[in-house]
Tab-separated table of C-alpha atoms in Angstrom:
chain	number	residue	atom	x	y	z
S	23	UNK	CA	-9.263	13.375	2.973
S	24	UNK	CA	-8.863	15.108	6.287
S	25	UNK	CA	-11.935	13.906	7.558
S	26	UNK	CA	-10.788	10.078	6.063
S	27	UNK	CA	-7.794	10.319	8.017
S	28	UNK	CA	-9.840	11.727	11.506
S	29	UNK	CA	-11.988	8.828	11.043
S	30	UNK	CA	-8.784	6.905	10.684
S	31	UNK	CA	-7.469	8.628	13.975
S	32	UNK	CA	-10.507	7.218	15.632
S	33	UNK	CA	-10.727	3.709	14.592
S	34	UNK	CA	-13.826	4.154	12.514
S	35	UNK	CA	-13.058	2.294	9.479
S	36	UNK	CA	-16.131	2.728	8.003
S	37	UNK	CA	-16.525	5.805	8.333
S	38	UNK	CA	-13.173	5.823	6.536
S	39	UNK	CA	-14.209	3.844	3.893
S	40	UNK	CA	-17.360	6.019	3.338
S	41	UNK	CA	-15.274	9.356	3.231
S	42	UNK	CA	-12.628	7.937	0.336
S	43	UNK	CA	-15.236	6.429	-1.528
S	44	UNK	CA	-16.683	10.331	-2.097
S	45	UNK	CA	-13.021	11.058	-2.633
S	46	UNK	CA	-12.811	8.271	-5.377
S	47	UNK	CA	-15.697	9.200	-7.023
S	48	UNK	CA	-15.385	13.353	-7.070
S	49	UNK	CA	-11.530	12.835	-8.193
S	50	UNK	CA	-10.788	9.664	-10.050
S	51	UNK	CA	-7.488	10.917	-10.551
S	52	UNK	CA	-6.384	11.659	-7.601
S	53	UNK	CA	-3.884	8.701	-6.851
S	54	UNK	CA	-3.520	9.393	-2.879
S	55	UNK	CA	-7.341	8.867	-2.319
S	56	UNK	CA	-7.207	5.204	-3.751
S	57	UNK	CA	-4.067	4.798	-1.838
S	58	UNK	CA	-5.668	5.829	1.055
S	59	UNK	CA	-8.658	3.387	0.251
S	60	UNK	CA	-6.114	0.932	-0.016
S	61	UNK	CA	-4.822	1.264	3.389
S	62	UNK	CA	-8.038	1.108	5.128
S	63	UNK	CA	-8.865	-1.777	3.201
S	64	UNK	CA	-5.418	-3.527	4.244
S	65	UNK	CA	-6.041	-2.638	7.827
S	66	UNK	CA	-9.372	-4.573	7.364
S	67	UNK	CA	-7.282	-7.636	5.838
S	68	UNK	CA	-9.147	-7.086	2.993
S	69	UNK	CA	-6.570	-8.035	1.067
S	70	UNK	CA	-7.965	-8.140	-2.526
S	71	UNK	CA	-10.348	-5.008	-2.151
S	72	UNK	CA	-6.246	-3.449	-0.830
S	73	UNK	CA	-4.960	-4.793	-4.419
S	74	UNK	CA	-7.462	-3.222	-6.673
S	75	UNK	CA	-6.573	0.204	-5.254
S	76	UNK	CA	-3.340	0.038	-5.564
S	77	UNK	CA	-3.399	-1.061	-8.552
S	78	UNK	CA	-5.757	2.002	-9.171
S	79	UNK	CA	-2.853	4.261	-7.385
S	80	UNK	CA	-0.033	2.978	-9.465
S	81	UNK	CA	-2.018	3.301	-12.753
S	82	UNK	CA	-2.174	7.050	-11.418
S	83	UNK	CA	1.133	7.445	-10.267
S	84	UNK	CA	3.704	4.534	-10.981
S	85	UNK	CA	6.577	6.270	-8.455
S	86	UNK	CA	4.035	5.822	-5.621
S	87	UNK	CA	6.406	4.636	-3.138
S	88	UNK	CA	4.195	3.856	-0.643
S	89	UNK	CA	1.507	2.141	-2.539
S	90	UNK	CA	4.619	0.129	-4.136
S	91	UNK	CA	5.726	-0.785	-0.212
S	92	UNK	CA	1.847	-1.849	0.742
S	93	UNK	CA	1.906	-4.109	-2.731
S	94	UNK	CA	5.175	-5.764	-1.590
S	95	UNK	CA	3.905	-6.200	1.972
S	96	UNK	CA	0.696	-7.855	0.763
S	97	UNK	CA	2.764	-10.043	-1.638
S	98	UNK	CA	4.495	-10.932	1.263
S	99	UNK	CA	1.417	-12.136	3.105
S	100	UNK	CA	0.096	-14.004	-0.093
S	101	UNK	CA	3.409	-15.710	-0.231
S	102	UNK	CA	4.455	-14.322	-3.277
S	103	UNK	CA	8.124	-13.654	-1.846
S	104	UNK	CA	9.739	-13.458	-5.595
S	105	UNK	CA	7.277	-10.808	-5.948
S	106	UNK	CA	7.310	-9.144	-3.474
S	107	UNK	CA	11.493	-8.640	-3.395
S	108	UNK	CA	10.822	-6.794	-6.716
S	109	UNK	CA	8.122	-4.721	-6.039
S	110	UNK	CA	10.677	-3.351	-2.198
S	111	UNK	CA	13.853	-2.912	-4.920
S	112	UNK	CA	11.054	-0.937	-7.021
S	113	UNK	CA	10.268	0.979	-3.882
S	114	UNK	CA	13.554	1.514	-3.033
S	115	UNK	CA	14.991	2.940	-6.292
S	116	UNK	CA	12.109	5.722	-5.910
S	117	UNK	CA	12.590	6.234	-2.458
S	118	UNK	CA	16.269	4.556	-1.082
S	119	UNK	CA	15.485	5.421	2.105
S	120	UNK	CA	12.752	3.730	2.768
S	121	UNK	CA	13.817	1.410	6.189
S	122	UNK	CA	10.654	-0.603	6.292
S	123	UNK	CA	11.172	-1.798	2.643
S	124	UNK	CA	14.278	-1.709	2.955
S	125	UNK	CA	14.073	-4.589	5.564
S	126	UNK	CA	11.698	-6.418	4.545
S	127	UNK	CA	14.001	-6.984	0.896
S	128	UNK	CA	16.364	-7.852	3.396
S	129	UNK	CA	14.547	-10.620	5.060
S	130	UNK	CA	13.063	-12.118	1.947
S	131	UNK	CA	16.393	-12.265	0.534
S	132	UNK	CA	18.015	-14.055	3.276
S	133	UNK	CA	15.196	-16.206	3.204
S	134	UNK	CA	15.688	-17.070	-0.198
S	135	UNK	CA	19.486	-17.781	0.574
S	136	UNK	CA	18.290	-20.398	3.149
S	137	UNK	CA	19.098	-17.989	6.302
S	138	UNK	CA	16.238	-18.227	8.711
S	139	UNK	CA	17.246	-15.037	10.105
């Protein structure tokens, strides 16, 4: 992991990508390492290769606040607004004070309402 997040550091992606996948496969259960994955991924707009590991992370650990806030920001990209409002108010009642989720909710709401701001 601390060699993922060097790689990170240094803008080498794959080299990113290579490290978590060993971290995947040695510990399965270890929900931060397919977060991780995810993030990388996301970073790489790979938006669907994002959603599988979060979907892997929240399997793991369902109060994974941060892999909840990277599912509602990809929602928001997809255009799944509806969705993505719940999945920030899911993030938020694990972690209230989360500001980034806490503004995007905000903005999708008043969206919703018809407020362009």
């Amino acid at each position: 992991m601390s060699r993922s997040t060097k790689a990170l550091r240094a803008d080498n992606h794959g080299l990113a990508l290579d490290l978590l996948d060993v971290v995947v496969t040695l510990k399965p259960k270890f929900a931060e390492g397919w977060n991780r994955r995810a993030t990388v991924f996301y970073m790489q707009k790979e938006y669907g290769r994002s959603l599988v590991d979060i979907e892997r992370t929240l399997a793991l650990e369902p109060r994974h606040w941060g892999a909840l806030s990277g599912l509602g920001i990809i929602q928001k990209r997809l255009g799944k607004d509806e969705a993505a409002m719940e999945t920030f108010r899911r993030a938020l009642e694990i972690h209230p004070g989360l500001e980034n989720a806490r503004q995007a909710l905000d903005a999708l709401e008043k969206a919703a309402e018809g407020d362009p701001a």
